[in-house]
mmCIF file of C-alpha atoms and ligand atoms in Angstrom:
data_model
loop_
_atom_site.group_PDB
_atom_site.id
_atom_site.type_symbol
_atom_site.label_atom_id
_atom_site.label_comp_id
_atom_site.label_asym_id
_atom_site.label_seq_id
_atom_site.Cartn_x
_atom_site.Cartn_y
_atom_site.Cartn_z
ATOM 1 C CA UNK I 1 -95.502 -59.785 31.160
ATOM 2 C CA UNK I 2 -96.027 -60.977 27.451
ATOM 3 C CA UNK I 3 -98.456 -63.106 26.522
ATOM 4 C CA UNK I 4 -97.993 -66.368 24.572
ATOM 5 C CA UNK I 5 -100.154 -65.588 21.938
ATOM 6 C CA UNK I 6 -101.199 -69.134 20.453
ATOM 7 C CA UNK I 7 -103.940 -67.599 18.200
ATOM 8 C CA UNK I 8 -101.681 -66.004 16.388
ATOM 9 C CA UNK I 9 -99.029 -68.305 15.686
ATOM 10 C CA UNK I 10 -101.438 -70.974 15.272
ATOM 11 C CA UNK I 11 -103.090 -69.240 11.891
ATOM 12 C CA UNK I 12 -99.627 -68.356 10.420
ATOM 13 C CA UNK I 13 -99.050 -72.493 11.064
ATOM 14 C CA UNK I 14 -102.339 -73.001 9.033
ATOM 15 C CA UNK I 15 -101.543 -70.446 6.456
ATOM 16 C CA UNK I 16 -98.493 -72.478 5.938
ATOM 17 C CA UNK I 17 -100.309 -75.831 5.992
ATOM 18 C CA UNK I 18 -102.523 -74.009 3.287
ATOM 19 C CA UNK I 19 -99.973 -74.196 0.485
ATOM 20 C CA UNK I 20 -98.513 -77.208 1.493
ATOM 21 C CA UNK I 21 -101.664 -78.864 1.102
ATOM 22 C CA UNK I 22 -102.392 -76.471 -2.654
ATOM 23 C CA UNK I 23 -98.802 -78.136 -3.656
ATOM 24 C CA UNK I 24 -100.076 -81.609 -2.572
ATOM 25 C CA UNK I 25 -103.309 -81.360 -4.286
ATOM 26 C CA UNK I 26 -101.318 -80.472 -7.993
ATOM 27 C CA UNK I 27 -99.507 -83.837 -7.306
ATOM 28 C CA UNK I 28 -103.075 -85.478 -7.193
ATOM 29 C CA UNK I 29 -102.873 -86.278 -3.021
ATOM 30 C CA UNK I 30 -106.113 -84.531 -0.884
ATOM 31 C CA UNK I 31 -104.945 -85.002 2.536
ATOM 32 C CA UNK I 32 -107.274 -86.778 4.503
ATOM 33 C CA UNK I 33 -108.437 -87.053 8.167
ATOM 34 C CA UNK I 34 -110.714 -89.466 9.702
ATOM 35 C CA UNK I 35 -112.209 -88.959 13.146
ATOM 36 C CA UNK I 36 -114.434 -91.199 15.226
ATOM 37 C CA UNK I 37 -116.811 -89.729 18.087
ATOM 38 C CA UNK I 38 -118.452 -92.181 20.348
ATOM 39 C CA UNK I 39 -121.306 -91.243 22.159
ATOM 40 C CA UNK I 40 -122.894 -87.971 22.764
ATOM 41 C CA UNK I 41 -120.496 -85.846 24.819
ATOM 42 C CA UNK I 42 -120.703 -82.427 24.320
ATOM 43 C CA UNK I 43 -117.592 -80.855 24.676
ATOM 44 C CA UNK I 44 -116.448 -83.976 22.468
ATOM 45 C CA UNK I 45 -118.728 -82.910 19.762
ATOM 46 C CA UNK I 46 -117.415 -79.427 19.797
ATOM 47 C CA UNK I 47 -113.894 -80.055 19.624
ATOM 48 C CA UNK I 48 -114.455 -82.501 16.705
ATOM 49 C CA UNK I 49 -116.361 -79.971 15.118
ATOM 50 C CA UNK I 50 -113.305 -77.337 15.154
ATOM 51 C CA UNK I 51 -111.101 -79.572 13.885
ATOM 52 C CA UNK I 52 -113.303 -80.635 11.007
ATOM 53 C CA UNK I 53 -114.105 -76.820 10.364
ATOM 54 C CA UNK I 54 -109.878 -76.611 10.615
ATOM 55 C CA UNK I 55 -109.335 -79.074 8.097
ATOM 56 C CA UNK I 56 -111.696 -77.713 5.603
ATOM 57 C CA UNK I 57 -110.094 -74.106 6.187
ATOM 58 C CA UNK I 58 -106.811 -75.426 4.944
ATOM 59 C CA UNK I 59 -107.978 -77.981 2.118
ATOM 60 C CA UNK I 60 -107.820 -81.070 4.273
ATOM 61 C CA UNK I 61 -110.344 -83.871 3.659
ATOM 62 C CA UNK I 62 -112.293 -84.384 6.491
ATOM 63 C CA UNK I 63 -114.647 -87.404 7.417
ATOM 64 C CA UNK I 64 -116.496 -87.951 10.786
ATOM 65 C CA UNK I 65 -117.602 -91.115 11.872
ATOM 66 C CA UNK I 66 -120.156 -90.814 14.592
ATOM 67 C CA UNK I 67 -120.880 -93.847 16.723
ATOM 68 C CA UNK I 68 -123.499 -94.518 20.026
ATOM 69 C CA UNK I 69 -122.205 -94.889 23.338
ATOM 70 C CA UNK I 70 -123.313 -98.475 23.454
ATOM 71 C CA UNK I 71 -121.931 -99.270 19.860
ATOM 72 C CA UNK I 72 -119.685 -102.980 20.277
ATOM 73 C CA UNK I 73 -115.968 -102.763 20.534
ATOM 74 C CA UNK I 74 -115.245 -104.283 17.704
ATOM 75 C CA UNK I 75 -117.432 -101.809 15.838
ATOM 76 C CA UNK I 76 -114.586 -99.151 16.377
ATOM 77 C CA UNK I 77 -112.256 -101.567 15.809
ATOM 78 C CA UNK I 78 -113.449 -102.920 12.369
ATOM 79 C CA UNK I 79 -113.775 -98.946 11.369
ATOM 80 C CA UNK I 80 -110.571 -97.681 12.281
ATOM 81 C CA UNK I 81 -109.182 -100.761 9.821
ATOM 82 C CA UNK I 82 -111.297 -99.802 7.636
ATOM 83 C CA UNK I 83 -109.798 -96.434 7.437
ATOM 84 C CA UNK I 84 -105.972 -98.196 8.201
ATOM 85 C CA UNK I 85 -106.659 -99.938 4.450
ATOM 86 C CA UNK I 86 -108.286 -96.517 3.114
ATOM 87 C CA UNK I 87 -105.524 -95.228 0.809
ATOM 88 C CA UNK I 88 -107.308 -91.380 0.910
ATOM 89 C CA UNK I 89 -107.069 -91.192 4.472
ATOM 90 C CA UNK I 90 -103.945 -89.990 5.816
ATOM 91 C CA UNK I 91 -104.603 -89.391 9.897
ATOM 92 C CA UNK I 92 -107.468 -91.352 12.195
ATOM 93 C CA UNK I 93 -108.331 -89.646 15.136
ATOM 94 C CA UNK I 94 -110.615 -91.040 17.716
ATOM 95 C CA UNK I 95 -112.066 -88.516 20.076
ATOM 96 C CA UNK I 96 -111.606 -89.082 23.730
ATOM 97 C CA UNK I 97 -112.594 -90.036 26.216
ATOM 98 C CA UNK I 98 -114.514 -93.220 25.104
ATOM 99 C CA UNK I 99 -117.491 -94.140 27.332
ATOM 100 C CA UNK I 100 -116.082 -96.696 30.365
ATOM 101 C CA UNK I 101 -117.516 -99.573 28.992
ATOM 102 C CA UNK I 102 -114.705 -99.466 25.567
ATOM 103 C CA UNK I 103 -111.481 -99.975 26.262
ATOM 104 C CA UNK I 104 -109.348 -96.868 24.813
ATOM 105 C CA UNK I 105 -105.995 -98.501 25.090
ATOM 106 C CA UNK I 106 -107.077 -101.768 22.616
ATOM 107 C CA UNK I 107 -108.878 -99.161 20.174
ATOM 108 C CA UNK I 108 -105.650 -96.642 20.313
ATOM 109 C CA UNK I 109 -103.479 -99.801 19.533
ATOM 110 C CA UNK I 110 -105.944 -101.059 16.360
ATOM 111 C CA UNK I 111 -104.636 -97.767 14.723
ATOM 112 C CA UNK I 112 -101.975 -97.941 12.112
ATOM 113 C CA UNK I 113 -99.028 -95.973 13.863
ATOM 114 C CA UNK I 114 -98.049 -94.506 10.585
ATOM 115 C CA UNK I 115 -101.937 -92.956 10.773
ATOM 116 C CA UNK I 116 -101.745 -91.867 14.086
ATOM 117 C CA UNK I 117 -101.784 -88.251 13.938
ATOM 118 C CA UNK I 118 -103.199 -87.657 17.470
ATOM 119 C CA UNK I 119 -99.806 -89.680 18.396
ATOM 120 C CA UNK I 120 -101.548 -91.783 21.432
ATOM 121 C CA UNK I 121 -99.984 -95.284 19.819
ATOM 122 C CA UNK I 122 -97.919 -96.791 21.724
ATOM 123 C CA UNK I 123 -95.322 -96.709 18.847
ATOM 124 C CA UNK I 124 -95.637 -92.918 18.887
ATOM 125 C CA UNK I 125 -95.234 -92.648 22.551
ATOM 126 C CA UNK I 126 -92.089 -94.573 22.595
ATOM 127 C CA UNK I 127 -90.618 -92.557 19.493
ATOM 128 C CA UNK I 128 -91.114 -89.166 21.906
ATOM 129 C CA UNK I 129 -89.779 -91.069 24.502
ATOM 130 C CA UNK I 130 -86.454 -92.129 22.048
ATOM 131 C CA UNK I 131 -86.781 -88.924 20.535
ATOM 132 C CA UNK I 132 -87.059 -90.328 16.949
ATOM 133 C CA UNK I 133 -89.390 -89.652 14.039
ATOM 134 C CA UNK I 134 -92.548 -90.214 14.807
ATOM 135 C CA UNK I 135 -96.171 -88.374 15.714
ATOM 136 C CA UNK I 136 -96.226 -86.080 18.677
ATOM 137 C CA UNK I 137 -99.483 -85.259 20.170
ATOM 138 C CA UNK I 138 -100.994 -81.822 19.379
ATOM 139 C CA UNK I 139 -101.430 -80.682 22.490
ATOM 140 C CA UNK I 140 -97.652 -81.008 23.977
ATOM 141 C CA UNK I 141 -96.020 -80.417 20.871
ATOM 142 C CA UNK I 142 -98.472 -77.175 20.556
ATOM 143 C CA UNK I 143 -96.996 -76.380 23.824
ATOM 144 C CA UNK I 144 -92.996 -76.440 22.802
ATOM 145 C CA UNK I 145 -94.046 -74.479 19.238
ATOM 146 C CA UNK I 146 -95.128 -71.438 21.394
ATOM 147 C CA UNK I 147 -92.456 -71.558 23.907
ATOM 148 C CA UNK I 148 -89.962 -72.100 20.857
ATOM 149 C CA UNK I 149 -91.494 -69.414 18.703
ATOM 150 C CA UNK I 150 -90.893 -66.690 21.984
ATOM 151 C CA UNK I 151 -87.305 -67.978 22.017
ATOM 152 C CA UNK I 152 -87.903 -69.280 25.368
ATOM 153 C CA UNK I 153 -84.669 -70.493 26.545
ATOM 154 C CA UNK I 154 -85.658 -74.566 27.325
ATOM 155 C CA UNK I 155 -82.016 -75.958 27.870
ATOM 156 C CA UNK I 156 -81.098 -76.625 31.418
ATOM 157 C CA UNK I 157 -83.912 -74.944 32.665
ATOM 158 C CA UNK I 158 -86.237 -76.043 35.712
ATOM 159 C CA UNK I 159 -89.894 -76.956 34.697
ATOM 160 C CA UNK I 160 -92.782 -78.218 36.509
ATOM 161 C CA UNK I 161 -95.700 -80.569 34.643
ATOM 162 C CA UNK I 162 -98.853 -80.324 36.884
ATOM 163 C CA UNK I 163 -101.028 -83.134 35.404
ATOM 164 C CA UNK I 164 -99.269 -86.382 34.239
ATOM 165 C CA UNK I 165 -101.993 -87.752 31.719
ATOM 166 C CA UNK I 166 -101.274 -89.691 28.698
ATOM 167 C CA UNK I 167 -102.161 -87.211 26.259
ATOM 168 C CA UNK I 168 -100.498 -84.236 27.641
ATOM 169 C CA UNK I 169 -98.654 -84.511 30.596
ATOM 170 C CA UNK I 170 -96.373 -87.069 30.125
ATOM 171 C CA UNK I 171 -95.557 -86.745 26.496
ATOM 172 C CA UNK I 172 -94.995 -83.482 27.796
ATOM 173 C CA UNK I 173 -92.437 -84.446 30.239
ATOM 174 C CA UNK I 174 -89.951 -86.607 26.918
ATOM 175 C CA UNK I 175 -90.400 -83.535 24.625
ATOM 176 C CA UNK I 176 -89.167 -81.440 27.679
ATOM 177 C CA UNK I 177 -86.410 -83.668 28.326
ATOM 178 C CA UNK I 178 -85.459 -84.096 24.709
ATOM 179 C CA UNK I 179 -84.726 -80.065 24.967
ATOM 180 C CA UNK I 180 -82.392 -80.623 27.801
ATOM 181 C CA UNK I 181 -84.667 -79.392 30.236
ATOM 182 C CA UNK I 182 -85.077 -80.796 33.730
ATOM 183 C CA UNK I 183 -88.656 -82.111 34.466
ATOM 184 C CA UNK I 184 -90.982 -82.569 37.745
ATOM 185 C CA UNK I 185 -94.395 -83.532 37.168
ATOM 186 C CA UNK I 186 -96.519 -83.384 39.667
ATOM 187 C CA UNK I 187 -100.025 -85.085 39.891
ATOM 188 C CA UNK I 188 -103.007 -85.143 42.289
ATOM 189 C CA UNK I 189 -101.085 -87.671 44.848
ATOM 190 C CA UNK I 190 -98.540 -84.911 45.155
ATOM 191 C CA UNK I 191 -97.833 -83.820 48.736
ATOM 192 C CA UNK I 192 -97.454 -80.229 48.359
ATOM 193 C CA UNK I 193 -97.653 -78.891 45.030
ATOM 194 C CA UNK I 194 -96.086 -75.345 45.884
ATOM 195 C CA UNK I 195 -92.878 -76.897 46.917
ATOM 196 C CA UNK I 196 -92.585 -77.758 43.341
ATOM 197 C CA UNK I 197 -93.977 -75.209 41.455
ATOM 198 C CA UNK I 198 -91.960 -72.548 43.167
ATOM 199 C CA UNK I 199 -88.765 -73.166 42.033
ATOM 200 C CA UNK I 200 -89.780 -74.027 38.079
ATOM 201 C CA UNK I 201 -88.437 -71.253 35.745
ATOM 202 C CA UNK I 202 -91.210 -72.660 33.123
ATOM 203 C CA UNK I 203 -94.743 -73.756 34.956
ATOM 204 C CA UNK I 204 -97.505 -75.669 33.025
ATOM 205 C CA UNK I 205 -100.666 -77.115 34.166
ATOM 206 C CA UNK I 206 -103.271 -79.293 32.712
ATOM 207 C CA UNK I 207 -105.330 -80.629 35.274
ATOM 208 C CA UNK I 208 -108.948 -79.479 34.418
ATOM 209 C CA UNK I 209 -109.748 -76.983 37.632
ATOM 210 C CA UNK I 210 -110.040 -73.484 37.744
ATOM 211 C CA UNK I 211 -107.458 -71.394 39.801
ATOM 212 C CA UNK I 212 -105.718 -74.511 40.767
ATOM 213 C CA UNK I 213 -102.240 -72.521 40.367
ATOM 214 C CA UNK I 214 -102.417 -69.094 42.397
ATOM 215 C CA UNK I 215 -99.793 -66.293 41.828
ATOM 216 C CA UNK I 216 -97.502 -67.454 45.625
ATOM 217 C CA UNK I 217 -96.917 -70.519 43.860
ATOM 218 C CA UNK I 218 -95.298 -68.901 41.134
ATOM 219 C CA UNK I 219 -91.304 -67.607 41.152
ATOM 220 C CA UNK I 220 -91.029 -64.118 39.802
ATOM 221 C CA UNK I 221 -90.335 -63.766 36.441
ATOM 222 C CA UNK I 222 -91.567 -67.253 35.497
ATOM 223 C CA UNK I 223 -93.055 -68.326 32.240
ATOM 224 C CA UNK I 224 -96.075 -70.027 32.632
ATOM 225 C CA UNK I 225 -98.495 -72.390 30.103
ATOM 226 C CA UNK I 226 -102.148 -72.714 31.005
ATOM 227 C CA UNK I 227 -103.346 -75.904 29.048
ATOM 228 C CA UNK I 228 -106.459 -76.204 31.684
ATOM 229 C CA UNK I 229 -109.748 -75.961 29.490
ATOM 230 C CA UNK I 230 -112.888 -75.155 31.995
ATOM 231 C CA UNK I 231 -115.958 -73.681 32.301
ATOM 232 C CA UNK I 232 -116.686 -70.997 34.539
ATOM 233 C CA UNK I 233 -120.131 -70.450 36.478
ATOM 234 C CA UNK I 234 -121.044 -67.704 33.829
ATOM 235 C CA UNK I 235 -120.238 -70.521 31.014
ATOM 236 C CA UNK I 236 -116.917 -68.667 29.871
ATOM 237 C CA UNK I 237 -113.776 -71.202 28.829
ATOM 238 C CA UNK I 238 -111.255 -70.561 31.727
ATOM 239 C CA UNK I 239 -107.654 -72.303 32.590
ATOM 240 C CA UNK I 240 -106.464 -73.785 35.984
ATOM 241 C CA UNK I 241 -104.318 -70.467 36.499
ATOM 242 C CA UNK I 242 -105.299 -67.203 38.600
ATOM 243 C CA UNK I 243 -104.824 -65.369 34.958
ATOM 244 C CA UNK I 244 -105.480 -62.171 37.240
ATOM 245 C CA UNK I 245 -102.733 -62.698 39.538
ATOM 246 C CA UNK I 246 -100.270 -64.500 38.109
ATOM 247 C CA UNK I 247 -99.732 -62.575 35.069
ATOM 248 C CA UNK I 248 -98.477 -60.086 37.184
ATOM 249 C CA UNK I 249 -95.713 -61.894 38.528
ATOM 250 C CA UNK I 250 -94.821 -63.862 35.758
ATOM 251 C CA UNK I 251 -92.436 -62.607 32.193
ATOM 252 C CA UNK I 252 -94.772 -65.211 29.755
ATOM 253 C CA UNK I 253 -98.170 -66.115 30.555
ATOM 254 C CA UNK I 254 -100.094 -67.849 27.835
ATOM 255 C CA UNK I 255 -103.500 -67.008 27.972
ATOM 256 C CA UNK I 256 -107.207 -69.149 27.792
ATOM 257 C CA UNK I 257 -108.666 -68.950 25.561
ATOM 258 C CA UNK I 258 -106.241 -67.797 22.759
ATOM 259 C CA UNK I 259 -103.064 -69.821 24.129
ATOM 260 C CA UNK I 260 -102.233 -73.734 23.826
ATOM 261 C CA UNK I 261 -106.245 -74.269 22.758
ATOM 262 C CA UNK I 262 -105.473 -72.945 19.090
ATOM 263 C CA UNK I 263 -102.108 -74.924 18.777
ATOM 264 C CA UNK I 264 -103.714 -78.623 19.485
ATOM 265 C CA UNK I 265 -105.474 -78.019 16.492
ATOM 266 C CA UNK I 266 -102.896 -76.140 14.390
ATOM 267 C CA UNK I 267 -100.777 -79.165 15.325
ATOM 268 C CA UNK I 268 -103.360 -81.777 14.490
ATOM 269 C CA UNK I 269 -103.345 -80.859 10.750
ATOM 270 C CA UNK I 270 -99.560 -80.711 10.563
ATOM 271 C CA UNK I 271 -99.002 -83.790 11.840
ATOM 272 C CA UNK I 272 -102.180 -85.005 9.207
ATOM 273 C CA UNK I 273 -99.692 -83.464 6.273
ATOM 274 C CA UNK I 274 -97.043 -84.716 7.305
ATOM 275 C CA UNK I 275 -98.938 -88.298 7.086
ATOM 276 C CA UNK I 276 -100.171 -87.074 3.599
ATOM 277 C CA UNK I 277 -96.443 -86.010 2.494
ATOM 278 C CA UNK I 278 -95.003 -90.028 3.249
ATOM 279 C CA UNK I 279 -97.916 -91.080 1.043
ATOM 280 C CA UNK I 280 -96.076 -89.601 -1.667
ATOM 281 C CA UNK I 281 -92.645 -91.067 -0.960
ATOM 282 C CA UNK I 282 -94.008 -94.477 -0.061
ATOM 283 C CA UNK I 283 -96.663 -95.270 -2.271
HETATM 284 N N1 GUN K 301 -109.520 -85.390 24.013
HETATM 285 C C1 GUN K 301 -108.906 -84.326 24.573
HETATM 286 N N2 GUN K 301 -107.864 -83.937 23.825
HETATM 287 C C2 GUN K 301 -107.812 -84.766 22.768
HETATM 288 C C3 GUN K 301 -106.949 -84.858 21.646
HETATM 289 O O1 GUN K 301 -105.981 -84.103 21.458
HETATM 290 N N3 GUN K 301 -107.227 -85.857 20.762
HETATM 291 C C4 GUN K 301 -108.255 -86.712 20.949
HETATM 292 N N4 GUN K 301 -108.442 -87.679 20.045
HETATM 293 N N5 GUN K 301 -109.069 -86.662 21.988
HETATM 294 C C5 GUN K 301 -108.845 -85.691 22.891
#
């Protein structure tokens, strides 16, 4: 068994990001990210955090706008145009999930597409889906970067998607396709998840609960992504997958922490540079 080591790749992707954004800087353009936090979620608060501590690692601009849970819709709205019309800002992010009472989908859609670097926009989602240029979220494209950088054959290969969410498991599913793989995704009204895990050469699982995927509902010799992020009962971060078992049985286990955690973010700030780069062509 080898383990997907996302840690790693993820800092030579930031190392990388480094000079780009040195080279950018001598041509007068800071990159710049904008993220919005609503309310007072922990785990929310942390991963903004990281990816604030991220940007500052590799020279990107970083501004957080925090907002209370019972701030007005429009609120978000009028900020995140605010930041659309900000020529220094290059990527908006708004943390999720909102509290119930804000609808996600109308503040999503308020950001410019060409901003979107968490690539939730409806415009983005489409271009995965057509496989044109656009924003893929970090967390899938993470996901295909450290498959890719194993040489992990994807063409014509069997996967399985447990979890069919917006931000991971169905972008998930196009980028898949777009390699010439062939997709199931499974969700929580599936009738018997084994039957479909079984057969997938590659196995991946983002559903949020700890060892949802045990090692007789993996094929020998499988590869398999844990993108679960939990907490254990001793507070330690822990995937959906029976790490124990499993990576016993499978070729490419990637592990949690240290696996597709470390990509989302190391994906984040190249899809923020990118943003910054098309400031320089367009403007
Ligand atoms: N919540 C969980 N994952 C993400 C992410 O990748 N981006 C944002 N904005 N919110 C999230």
């Amino acid at each position: 068994m080898i383990l997907l080591d996302g840690t790693t790749l993820a800092n030579e992707i930031k190392q990388n990001i480094k000079i780009q954004t040195e080279i950018l800087k001598k041509q007068d353009i800071t990159p710049g990210l904008a993220v919005i936090i609503v309310g007072d979620d922990i785990a929310s608060q942390t991963y903004v955090d990281m990816k604030s501590r991220a940007c500052d690692m590799v020279g990107i601009y970083s501004i957080i706008h925090k907002m209370p849970s019972n701030i007005n819709e429009q609120k978000i709205v009028d900020t995140i145009k605010m930041m659309n019309d900000n020529d220094n800002i290059d990527g908006i992010l708004v943390q999720l999930p909102l509290p119930a009472n804000i609808d996600e989908n109308k503040i999503i859609q308020a950001i410019n597409p060409q901003k979107d670097v968490d690539g939730f926009h409806p415009f983005n989602i489409g271009s995965i889906s057509l496989n044109t240029d656009g924003y893929i979220p970090a967390t899938p494209y993470g996901v295909i970067k450290l498959l890719k950088k194993y040489s992990i054959k994807l063409k014509g290969q069997n996967v399985c998607i447990v979890g069919a969410s917006n931000i991971v498991g169905k972008p998930l599913m196009s980028l898949f396709v777009n390699e010439y793989a062939t997709v199931e995704i499974c969700h929580i009204h599936t009738k018997d998840l084994k039957a479909h895990t079984i057969d997938a050469d590659i196995v991946c699982v983002a559903v949020g609960k700890i060892g949802l995927i045990t090692a007789d509902m993996i094929k020998d010799g499988a590869v398999v992504v844990d993108i679960g992020i939990n907490k254990d009962s001793d507070g330690r971060l822990t995937g959906d997958v029976d790490f124990e078992a499993v990576s016993k049985k499978c070729s490419y286990i990637s592990p949690v922490p240290g696996g597709v955690g470390p990509m989302t973010i190391a994906m984040l700030l190249e899809n923020t540079i990118k943003s910054a780069k098309k400031r320089k062509t367009d403007g």
